[in-house]
Amino acid sequence: MCGIAGYTHAGRPFLSERIHRAVLSLAHRGPDQQGIWQNQTVSLGATRLKVIDTSAGSQPMSSDGFNLVFNGEIYNHGELRRQLTALGHHFTTACDTEVVLHAFIEWDTLCLEKLRGMFAFAVWCESSQRLVLARDRMGIKPLYYARCGRDIYFGSEMKAVFCHPEVNRHIDLRALDTYLGMNYVPGAHTLAEGILKLLPGHVLTWHDGEIATRRYWQIQERDAGPLQTLEESTRELDHLLTQSIKEHLAADVPVGIWLSGGIDSSTVLHYASQQASTQLKTFSITFNGREFDEAPYVREMASRYGTDHYELDLAPATVTPDSIVELAYYSDEPNADAGAVPVWHLSRMCAKDVTVALSGEGADELFGGYITYLADMYAQRARIVPRAVRRLSLHLANTLPASNKKIGLDYKLQRFLHGTLLDEGQSHVFWNGTFSRHQRRQLMLSHDDSHLLKILATIPGHGDVRRFMAFDQAYYLPDNLLTKVDRMSMAHALEVRPAFLDHRIVEFAASLPANFCIQGRTLKFLLRKLMKDKLPQSVLTRGKQGLDIPVHDWFRGHLKPLLLDTLNRKTVEESGLISWPHLQSMLDLHMQRKANYGYHLWGILMLFLWMEQWKIQSLRDTRAVEDFSAVSA
């Protein structure tokens, strides 16, 4: 695992120290080795966290006029190495980076279809004067880029792009609207105007100042054939998980497992225990004394599989204001998901004992694990009720006392009833997000939701729950969950591998009928059937908890000074982004426990910490430097 950076400077003088600064900004991602490669046209840099072949494999890596910087892991590198050796290629290391380099030399961008793993890389091809950027199928590993004139600047994190003074630091107002609605910016755009994400499953080619981007993979059902029975699907999923987790355990450094006590991480632990030859290490976050503490389930699983188990209790004394500010720096781009806090502390604890950790990310999106999918289905029935009745019900729900619970009944009821007043697409993102369209219009001084509407338009107007699952796989998974895990883990030089996101499992899941995912009120039906005789009933039957913090409560307690100091009147009014009277009203209502706005306020706090850290300039008009219609959502 590594961090990569680079830029083109064709036909003009360049400063060699520029690439050094970019690499230094990513040093936390790869503390074991840093290197650069430059010529008159391009500069490449990499920081390396040694996982495979720790004695060799330094980057950038070059051969036959091809120069590579690579971030990720290729799980089938052994198989590809044998194929390439048979074709006449010679290898000097055992690392997967060299396999990627020779695969590109042999097959050019067609090699992407052969790679199985998580990755983002850049290759400079001397003979054709091309720079090629590529990102893995599911977007597990990040890759940002910006255009300035005829040149391109790229990096694993936005901070590597910010190293270049040519890159403007202006906030994108349309992306800001989307951020406030969804808690993250989906698709190609970011909150920084002009800085883009290379989309999952895409490859970009730069040549002589021109760029071209194409998709090399997308989620689709497998070739049509006889529908599998539930038993056949269960057997196939068992085979795929066995294969995937065996591959994900391969490393030349210590490996651990993130364990929450839910079905996803417990499934990973179960299959890993069948493959491991030594005692497994497991790592968990607890919340002692809170109603959402998962410690009993975690300890039951650790005991069942005899793991070397580590826990960290996430109490106010641990989650200090200073730690939030540090977390915001490494988040790179704001993320309004407060679940970043436990992931940050879990990563820090984990990195003390292992270099690699397996996680359960992706199972909810693939197999139907979110309660919001039930809400999507229930809302269809609720919308039969006259709208006036639903409005009155919401008005009454808003009079309920604000709970200090992480997500209390009052909050759930208010969000659900509010969602029934929206159309299907808007309600789905509202339940996962924070501010509704009406609330954003009140909050923002300049409101433009064209980007969000374009994203929502990708949800088919008709169909079953799988259309919402597909939407979450395309956006919520890569742009929120995987981004969060990458930044929080790599801040501590920890490589996290989501074993469910092997693309063979993704394609298998896409072929499943809706009733294999959700039956009645049972979420992840197929996965639960598979694990029925493998995991304890306490794990199989419990509801999804989610790794998060009691943000409503903590903003009324020890994090209140950070919140109020950051979101002060002077700072907010000078930003030209948000209505101070409206924000002040939210703050007052929250502190007086007349409403729970903790998750809303968390997103705004992260936004202003980011703007302060990176000196982001707010635009006071709606003009955009980059036409949104020119870039794929």
XYZ file of C-alpha atoms in Angstrom:
633
model
C 0.000 0.000 0.000
C 1.277 3.390 -0.921
C 0.579 6.970 -1.815
C 1.227 8.211 -5.339
C 1.566 11.660 -6.868
C 2.700 13.287 -10.073
C 2.193 15.953 -12.699
C 3.052 16.825 -16.261
C 5.117 19.854 -17.269
C 5.490 19.407 -20.994
C 7.623 21.938 -22.789
C 8.189 24.289 -19.868
C 10.641 24.638 -17.003
C 9.775 22.774 -13.830
C 10.943 22.786 -10.237
C 12.185 19.388 -9.075
C 11.298 20.179 -5.464
C 7.587 20.328 -6.397
C 7.267 16.539 -6.610
C 9.222 16.197 -3.373
C 6.597 18.339 -1.599
C 3.779 16.256 -3.026
C 5.429 13.026 -1.876
C 6.093 14.480 1.562
C 2.389 15.344 1.918
C 1.635 11.618 1.530
C 4.406 10.291 3.794
C 1.868 8.950 6.304
C 0.564 6.540 3.643
C 3.971 5.009 3.027
C 6.539 5.532 5.780
C 8.800 2.672 4.648
C 10.165 4.153 1.409
C 9.773 7.279 -0.740
C 11.022 7.868 -4.258
C 10.655 10.046 -7.342
C 11.234 9.735 -11.097
C 11.340 12.715 -13.456
C 12.054 13.693 -17.023
C 11.329 16.860 -18.989
C 7.653 15.972 -19.425
C 6.470 14.310 -16.233
C 7.313 13.875 -12.555
C 6.207 10.796 -10.591
C 6.475 10.127 -6.865
C 5.501 7.396 -4.426
C 5.529 6.581 -0.735
C 5.503 2.887 0.144
C 4.070 0.832 2.978
C 5.796 -2.530 2.582
C 3.349 -5.438 2.599
C 4.520 -7.875 -0.102
C 8.282 -8.531 -0.526
C 9.485 -6.127 2.142
C 13.116 -6.424 0.996
C 12.517 -5.161 -2.554
C 9.961 -3.384 -4.716
C 10.977 0.246 -4.296
C 8.991 2.823 -6.253
C 8.785 4.401 -8.760
C 9.543 1.231 -10.736
C 10.838 1.314 -14.306
C 11.372 -1.147 -17.160
C 11.731 -0.808 -20.939
C 10.674 2.844 -21.024
C 7.669 2.357 -18.742
C 7.632 4.041 -15.317
C 5.077 3.113 -12.656
C 3.824 4.416 -9.314
C 1.325 2.065 -7.709
C -0.976 2.082 -4.679
C -2.830 -1.072 -3.681
C -2.714 -4.844 -3.655
C -3.152 -7.315 -6.516
C -4.388 -10.589 -5.065
C -3.827 -12.659 -8.206
C -0.297 -11.358 -8.811
C 1.137 -14.890 -8.542
C -1.099 -16.190 -11.297
C -0.305 -13.202 -13.528
C 3.405 -13.545 -12.812
C 3.331 -17.103 -14.154
C 1.477 -15.996 -17.307
C 3.925 -13.164 -17.934
C 6.948 -15.368 -17.299
C 5.654 -17.769 -19.940
C 5.439 -14.791 -22.307
C 9.116 -13.977 -21.751
C 9.025 -11.400 -18.939
C 11.709 -11.512 -16.251
C 11.145 -10.497 -12.630
C 13.631 -9.334 -10.019
C 11.240 -9.011 -7.055
C 8.327 -10.934 -5.537
C 6.107 -7.841 -5.176
C 2.869 -7.197 -7.011
C 4.021 -3.766 -8.222
C 6.443 -5.384 -10.657
C 3.641 -7.639 -11.908
C 1.465 -4.599 -12.637
C 4.335 -2.941 -14.516
C 4.986 -5.964 -16.731
C 1.261 -6.586 -17.203
C 0.933 -3.046 -18.547
C 3.966 -3.506 -20.810
C 2.415 -6.688 -22.208
C -1.283 -5.813 -22.449
C -1.424 -2.016 -22.103
C -4.717 -0.869 -20.513
C -6.293 -4.261 -21.226
C -4.307 -5.452 -18.213
C -6.906 -3.768 -16.003
C -9.402 -6.489 -16.830
C -6.935 -9.082 -15.530
C -6.083 -7.408 -12.215
C -7.965 -8.661 -9.173
C -7.568 -6.369 -6.218
C -7.638 -2.763 -5.037
C -5.440 -0.216 -6.781
C -4.756 3.194 -8.201
C -1.684 3.704 -10.374
C 0.011 5.920 -12.918
C 2.251 4.781 -15.774
C 4.408 6.981 -17.968
C 5.003 5.408 -21.387
C 8.122 6.970 -22.889
C 7.699 5.711 -26.461
C 4.122 6.985 -26.863
C 4.545 9.968 -24.501
C 1.420 8.924 -22.610
C 0.522 9.212 -18.941
C -2.072 6.618 -17.924
C -4.034 6.776 -14.649
C -6.235 3.890 -13.511
C -8.459 3.072 -10.529
C -9.828 -0.250 -9.296
C -13.316 -1.464 -10.123
C -15.030 -0.555 -6.834
C -13.090 2.592 -5.980
C -11.376 1.120 -2.912
C -8.239 3.141 -3.555
C -8.506 6.884 -4.308
C -7.096 8.956 -7.148
C -7.600 12.729 -7.538
C -6.584 14.926 -10.446
C -6.830 18.501 -11.716
C -6.285 20.154 -15.086
C -4.315 23.381 -15.362
C -3.933 24.435 -18.957
C -2.484 21.488 -20.845
C -1.069 19.811 -17.748
C -2.525 17.368 -15.268
C -1.786 17.041 -11.552
C -2.711 13.902 -9.604
C -2.365 12.227 -6.234
C -3.784 9.663 -3.814
C -5.103 12.499 -1.685
C -6.240 16.018 -2.458
C -3.400 17.476 -0.385
C -0.902 16.203 -2.968
C -2.733 18.227 -5.636
C -2.865 21.280 -3.371
C 0.949 21.277 -3.378
C 0.758 22.960 -6.782
C 0.100 26.724 -6.570
C -1.511 26.649 -10.028
C -4.451 24.715 -8.537
C -7.151 27.053 -7.243
C -8.559 26.551 -3.764
C -12.154 27.559 -4.378
C -15.147 25.779 -2.936
C -17.567 24.322 -5.456
C -21.042 25.593 -4.560
C -22.944 22.864 -6.396
C -20.826 20.210 -4.732
C -21.420 21.931 -1.385
C -25.177 21.548 -1.815
C -24.669 17.847 -2.512
C -22.369 17.486 0.495
C -24.947 19.001 2.828
C -27.612 16.711 1.411
C -25.700 13.420 1.235
C -22.837 13.904 3.763
C -20.276 13.461 0.966
C -19.734 14.489 -2.648
C -20.568 11.593 -4.986
C -19.196 10.906 -8.430
C -16.331 12.700 -10.120
C -16.575 15.993 -8.266
C -15.129 17.196 -4.974
C -15.725 20.208 -2.751
C -12.642 21.842 -4.294
C -13.603 23.366 -7.619
C -11.606 21.845 -10.463
C -10.236 18.894 -8.489
C -11.851 15.674 -9.664
C -11.866 12.012 -8.704
C -11.059 9.377 -11.291
C -14.204 7.266 -11.101
C -14.079 3.606 -10.035
C -13.494 1.234 -12.924
C -12.094 4.018 -15.143
C -8.819 4.728 -16.899
C -7.551 8.157 -17.967
C -4.940 8.849 -20.643
C -3.025 12.131 -21.001
C -1.148 12.789 -24.249
C 0.231 16.108 -25.485
C -2.091 18.140 -23.273
C -5.266 16.210 -24.109
C -7.040 13.714 -21.850
C -9.450 10.889 -22.576
C -11.324 8.845 -19.977
C -13.093 5.532 -20.450
C -14.809 2.976 -18.266
C -13.222 -0.470 -18.366
C -15.641 -2.197 -15.940
C -19.084 -1.710 -14.468
C -21.303 -3.770 -12.206
C -23.590 -5.937 -14.252
C -25.361 -9.226 -13.932
C -23.515 -12.277 -15.145
C -24.474 -13.983 -18.402
C -28.104 -14.971 -18.353
C -28.778 -18.579 -17.452
C -31.141 -20.684 -15.353
C -31.977 -18.908 -12.090
C -30.095 -20.370 -9.173
C -31.988 -21.776 -6.245
C -31.374 -20.368 -2.780
C -29.294 -23.436 -1.929
C -27.172 -23.078 -5.070
C -26.604 -19.391 -4.379
C -25.612 -20.188 -0.798
C -23.037 -22.734 -1.973
C -21.595 -20.337 -4.535
C -21.292 -17.520 -2.004
C -19.534 -19.913 0.371
C -17.032 -20.766 -2.372
C -16.468 -17.129 -3.334
C -15.909 -15.990 0.256
C -13.506 -18.855 0.899
C -11.498 -17.863 -2.168
C -11.571 -14.123 -1.526
C -10.628 -14.197 2.135
C -7.799 -16.638 1.477
C -6.364 -14.156 -1.024
C -6.949 -11.169 1.253
C -4.965 -12.803 4.062
C -1.796 -13.050 1.940
C 0.931 -10.694 3.216
C 4.537 -10.670 4.379
C 3.562 -8.590 7.430
C 1.181 -9.144 10.396
C -2.534 -9.230 9.515
C -5.541 -8.575 11.753
C -9.327 -8.374 11.481
C -11.654 -5.508 12.385
C -14.405 -7.076 14.499
C -17.682 -5.359 15.385
C -19.730 -8.372 16.418
C -22.089 -7.894 13.470
C -22.651 -10.483 10.779
C -20.277 -8.914 8.205
C -17.083 -8.777 10.264
C -17.992 -12.068 11.991
C -18.295 -13.714 8.563
C -14.829 -12.444 7.636
C -13.459 -13.804 10.926
C -15.112 -17.185 10.378
C -13.620 -17.708 6.916
C -10.256 -16.284 7.950
C -10.089 -18.765 10.837
C -10.428 -21.590 8.308
C -7.408 -20.317 6.366
C -5.064 -18.999 9.047
C -2.210 -21.175 10.290
C -1.546 -18.990 13.346
C -3.710 -17.253 15.949
C -5.675 -14.380 14.438
C -5.626 -10.889 15.910
C -8.932 -9.011 16.196
C -9.528 -5.325 16.956
C -12.687 -3.634 18.196
C -14.120 -0.350 19.455
C -16.400 -0.422 22.506
C -18.668 2.139 24.184
C -18.833 0.984 27.781
C -22.113 1.799 29.471
C -23.886 2.982 26.301
C -26.943 1.230 24.860
C -25.187 0.742 21.514
C -22.072 -0.928 22.973
C -21.223 -4.046 20.958
C -18.669 -5.432 23.422
C -20.692 -8.557 24.405
C -20.996 -9.690 20.780
C -17.383 -8.838 19.999
C -16.112 -10.808 22.988
C -18.327 -13.760 22.165
C -16.840 -13.941 18.673
C -13.252 -13.439 19.867
C -13.714 -16.231 22.403
C -15.407 -18.537 19.887
C -12.458 -18.292 17.480
C -9.716 -17.960 20.092
C -8.312 -14.718 18.730
C -5.690 -12.460 20.245
C -8.191 -9.703 20.914
C -7.672 -5.950 21.394
C -10.284 -3.376 22.415
C -10.414 0.377 22.830
C -13.237 2.024 24.735
C -14.249 5.214 22.962
C -15.029 7.613 25.778
C -15.034 11.427 25.859
C -11.547 11.386 27.392
C -10.294 9.670 24.202
C -12.211 11.717 21.635
C -10.686 15.091 22.426
C -11.156 18.285 20.408
C -7.505 18.060 19.326
C -8.089 14.555 17.964
C -11.056 15.838 15.916
C -8.913 18.599 14.392
C -6.187 16.068 13.553
C -8.765 13.710 12.057
C -10.127 16.537 9.915
C -6.654 17.164 8.470
C -6.186 13.543 7.434
C -9.750 13.311 6.109
C -8.365 15.424 3.260
C -11.813 16.189 1.835
C -14.639 16.832 4.312
C -16.815 13.866 5.172
C -19.925 14.463 7.270
C -19.980 10.842 8.463
C -19.210 10.956 12.207
C -18.327 7.264 11.957
C -14.878 8.486 10.920
C -14.103 9.034 14.616
C -14.226 5.378 15.739
C -12.502 4.299 12.506
C -9.683 6.771 13.257
C -9.146 5.393 16.761
C -9.585 1.779 15.633
C -6.919 2.305 12.975
C -4.506 3.900 15.426
C -4.885 1.008 17.878
C -4.659 -1.610 15.154
C -1.518 -0.164 13.526
C 0.472 -0.757 16.712
C 0.312 -4.529 16.163
C -0.425 -5.222 12.476
C 0.148 -3.625 9.077
C -2.905 -5.105 7.332
C -6.509 -5.510 8.524
C -9.483 -7.226 6.879
C -12.875 -5.521 7.159
C -16.511 -6.180 6.264
C -17.186 -3.085 4.130
C -19.454 -3.667 1.150
C -21.657 -6.469 2.467
C -24.562 -4.124 3.245
C -24.604 -2.628 -0.248
C -24.189 -5.999 -2.001
C -26.638 -8.084 0.007
C -29.149 -5.550 1.354
C -28.113 -4.740 4.910
C -29.287 -1.198 5.614
C -32.462 -0.336 7.482
C -32.919 2.410 4.894
C -33.846 -0.320 2.394
C -36.757 -1.256 4.661
C -37.610 2.438 4.901
C -37.632 2.627 1.076
C -40.179 -0.215 0.974
C -42.307 1.006 3.896
C -42.431 4.522 2.450
C -44.074 3.191 -0.712
C -46.992 2.038 1.437
C -46.963 5.142 3.631
C -47.350 7.403 0.586
C -50.814 5.910 0.062
C -51.837 7.858 3.172
C -52.993 11.395 2.287
C -50.129 13.877 2.306
C -51.913 16.121 4.812
C -52.052 13.261 7.316
C -48.340 12.581 6.870
C -47.559 16.280 7.371
C -49.579 16.334 10.582
C -47.821 13.160 11.768
C -44.438 14.778 11.167
C -45.546 17.914 13.026
C -46.530 15.789 16.031
C -43.290 13.764 15.846
C -41.297 17.004 15.914
C -42.802 17.783 19.327
C -41.224 14.679 20.891
C -38.436 15.390 23.422
C -34.961 15.223 21.870
C -33.197 12.073 23.013
C -29.519 11.906 23.954
C -29.268 8.474 22.315
C -27.036 8.006 19.304
C -30.110 7.497 17.095
C -33.238 7.628 19.250
C -36.814 6.716 18.356
C -37.668 10.403 18.031
C -34.929 10.902 15.413
C -35.890 7.761 13.441
C -39.585 8.641 13.405
C -38.982 12.255 12.351
C -36.591 11.239 9.565
C -38.917 8.536 8.229
C -42.022 10.715 8.198
C -40.080 13.583 6.592
C -38.823 11.151 3.943
C -42.348 10.070 3.014
C -43.011 13.663 1.941
C -40.149 13.484 -0.587
C -39.927 11.533 -3.822
C -38.285 8.114 -3.717
C -34.790 9.157 -4.739
C -34.667 12.166 -2.447
C -35.987 10.190 0.512
C -33.353 7.477 0.037
C -30.453 9.924 0.225
C -32.223 11.920 2.959
C -32.278 8.879 5.240
C -28.549 8.377 4.765
C -27.788 12.105 4.721
C -28.783 15.126 6.760
C -30.280 18.286 5.220
C -33.352 18.044 3.015
C -33.693 20.201 -0.093
C -35.917 22.659 1.786
C -33.458 22.832 4.695
C -30.537 23.484 2.349
C -32.402 26.332 0.714
C -32.859 27.895 4.144
C -29.265 27.280 5.217
C -27.264 28.183 2.115
C -26.870 31.754 0.919
C -26.465 30.478 -2.631
C -28.340 27.263 -3.374
C -27.869 25.206 -6.533
C -28.893 21.541 -6.387
C -28.311 20.710 -10.058
C -25.482 18.317 -9.231
C -27.520 16.400 -6.657
C -30.512 16.210 -8.992
C -28.256 14.804 -11.705
C -27.024 12.129 -9.280
C -30.572 11.271 -8.173
C -31.627 10.912 -11.809
C -29.470 7.775 -12.023
C -31.994 5.935 -9.798
C -34.556 4.182 -12.034
C -38.094 5.429 -11.492
C -39.498 1.923 -11.166
C -38.251 -1.349 -9.763
C -37.548 -3.110 -6.495
C -35.070 -2.364 -3.712
C -32.106 -3.401 -5.867
C -32.173 -0.008 -7.607
C -31.338 1.648 -4.276
C -28.677 -0.959 -3.549
C -27.105 -0.259 -6.954
C -27.158 3.489 -6.226
C -25.371 2.916 -2.909
C -22.777 0.682 -4.592
C -22.093 3.411 -7.143
C -21.887 6.356 -4.735
C -22.318 5.758 -0.995
C -19.816 2.895 -0.924
C -16.837 4.435 -2.796
C -17.383 8.107 -2.018
C -18.322 7.797 1.653
C -17.457 4.467 3.289
C -14.344 3.488 1.348
C -13.039 7.060 1.337
C -13.510 7.267 5.104
C -11.742 3.967 5.740
C -8.878 4.785 3.383
C -8.112 8.170 4.966
C -8.500 7.081 8.589
C -6.461 3.893 8.159
C -3.725 5.272 5.915
C -3.241 8.186 8.324
C -1.769 5.483 10.574
C -0.023 3.504 7.794
C -2.553 0.673 8.042
C -3.778 -1.178 4.961
C -7.444 -2.193 5.197
C -8.766 -4.844 2.827
C -12.568 -5.163 2.263
C -12.846 -8.851 1.413
C -16.490 -8.669 0.292
C -15.488 -6.363 -2.576
C -13.736 -8.970 -4.679
C -15.321 -8.163 -8.037
C -16.416 -11.781 -8.471
C -18.559 -11.447 -5.329
C -19.873 -8.092 -6.561
C -20.934 -9.608 -9.888
C -22.490 -12.605 -8.128
C -24.484 -10.300 -5.824
C -25.734 -8.286 -8.816
C -27.351 -11.449 -10.204
C -29.404 -12.166 -7.068
C -33.178 -11.593 -6.994
C -34.427 -9.048 -4.476
C -35.954 -11.682 -2.200
C -32.529 -13.302 -1.730
C -31.371 -10.001 -0.269
C -34.368 -8.945 1.810
C -37.272 -11.149 2.883
C -39.926 -9.474 4.979
C -38.015 -7.592 7.675
C -34.914 -9.809 7.337
C -31.964 -7.953 5.829
C -29.056 -9.768 4.104
C -31.210 -12.889 3.886
C -28.776 -14.941 1.778
C -25.765 -14.081 3.929
C -27.696 -14.990 7.090
C -28.711 -18.317 5.545
C -25.089 -19.048 4.643
C -23.879 -18.289 8.168
C -26.839 -19.937 9.975
C -24.852 -22.921 11.206
C -21.532 -21.114 11.399
C -22.162 -18.117 13.690
C -23.973 -17.869 17.036
C -27.651 -16.902 17.011
C -26.880 -13.777 19.017
C -24.890 -12.426 16.077
C -27.262 -13.661 13.362
C -30.420 -12.187 14.857
C -29.203 -8.830 16.172
C -29.970 -5.639 14.307
C -27.341 -3.571 12.548
C -25.700 -1.109 14.915
C -23.173 0.746 12.799
C -19.848 2.096 14.018
C -20.627 5.653 15.033
C -20.467 8.085 17.949
C -23.202 9.697 20.109
C -22.701 13.011 18.382
C -25.955 14.571 19.652
C -24.816 14.008 23.225
C -21.140 14.905 22.784
C -21.958 18.223 21.078
C -23.871 19.147 24.228
C -20.905 18.020 26.309
C -17.154 17.902 25.884
C -17.161 18.779 22.138
C -19.375 21.834 22.593
C -16.452 24.308 22.865
C -14.891 22.993 19.618
C -18.238 23.257 17.837
C -19.026 26.786 18.995
C -15.471 28.091 18.596
C -15.277 26.794 15.017
C -18.786 27.807 13.957
C -18.652 31.329 15.317
C -20.559 34.230 13.806
C -17.531 35.996 12.314
C -16.203 32.889 10.556
C -19.585 31.826 9.230
C -20.543 35.269 7.931
C -17.139 35.813 6.293
C -17.472 32.497 4.452
C -20.413 33.815 2.463
C -21.791 30.268 2.351
C -24.230 29.785 5.188
C -26.938 31.880 6.814
C -25.708 32.729 10.309
C -29.210 33.317 11.746
C -30.330 29.896 10.511
C -27.209 28.137 11.813
C -27.449 29.966 15.131
C -31.052 28.787 15.457
C -29.944 25.177 14.859
C -27.191 25.502 17.459
C -29.593 26.964 20.025
C -32.286 24.349 19.451
C -29.711 21.571 19.721
C -28.113 22.876 22.923
C -31.543 23.399 24.492
C -32.477 19.809 23.565
C -35.444 20.987 21.545
C -34.068 19.156 18.503
C -31.270 16.760 17.600
C -29.052 18.389 14.979
C -25.839 16.597 15.917
C -25.277 14.936 12.542
C -26.158 18.146 10.687
C -23.713 20.149 12.782
C -20.973 17.542 12.402
C -20.960 18.025 8.635
C -20.764 21.806 8.956
C -17.979 21.509 11.555
C -15.922 19.277 9.235
C -16.520 21.706 6.366
C -15.203 24.727 8.268
C -12.232 22.841 9.747
C -11.281 21.813 6.200
C -11.656 25.329 4.817
C -9.493 26.725 7.603
C -6.818 24.029 7.260
C -6.403 24.367 3.486
C -7.273 28.068 3.138
C -10.215 27.275 0.874
C -11.759 30.364 -0.651
C -15.539 30.598 -0.791
C -17.108 32.022 -3.925
C -19.877 34.483 -3.313
C -21.540 33.911 -6.651
C -22.763 30.808 -8.468
C -20.329 30.897 -11.379
C -18.410 27.671 -11.778
C -14.970 27.312 -13.281
C -15.765 23.762 -14.390
C -19.017 23.046 -16.219
C -20.650 20.175 -14.388
C -22.225 18.929 -17.566
C -18.781 18.304 -19.022
C -17.846 15.724 -16.405
C -19.567 12.424 -15.716
C -21.488 12.314 -12.460
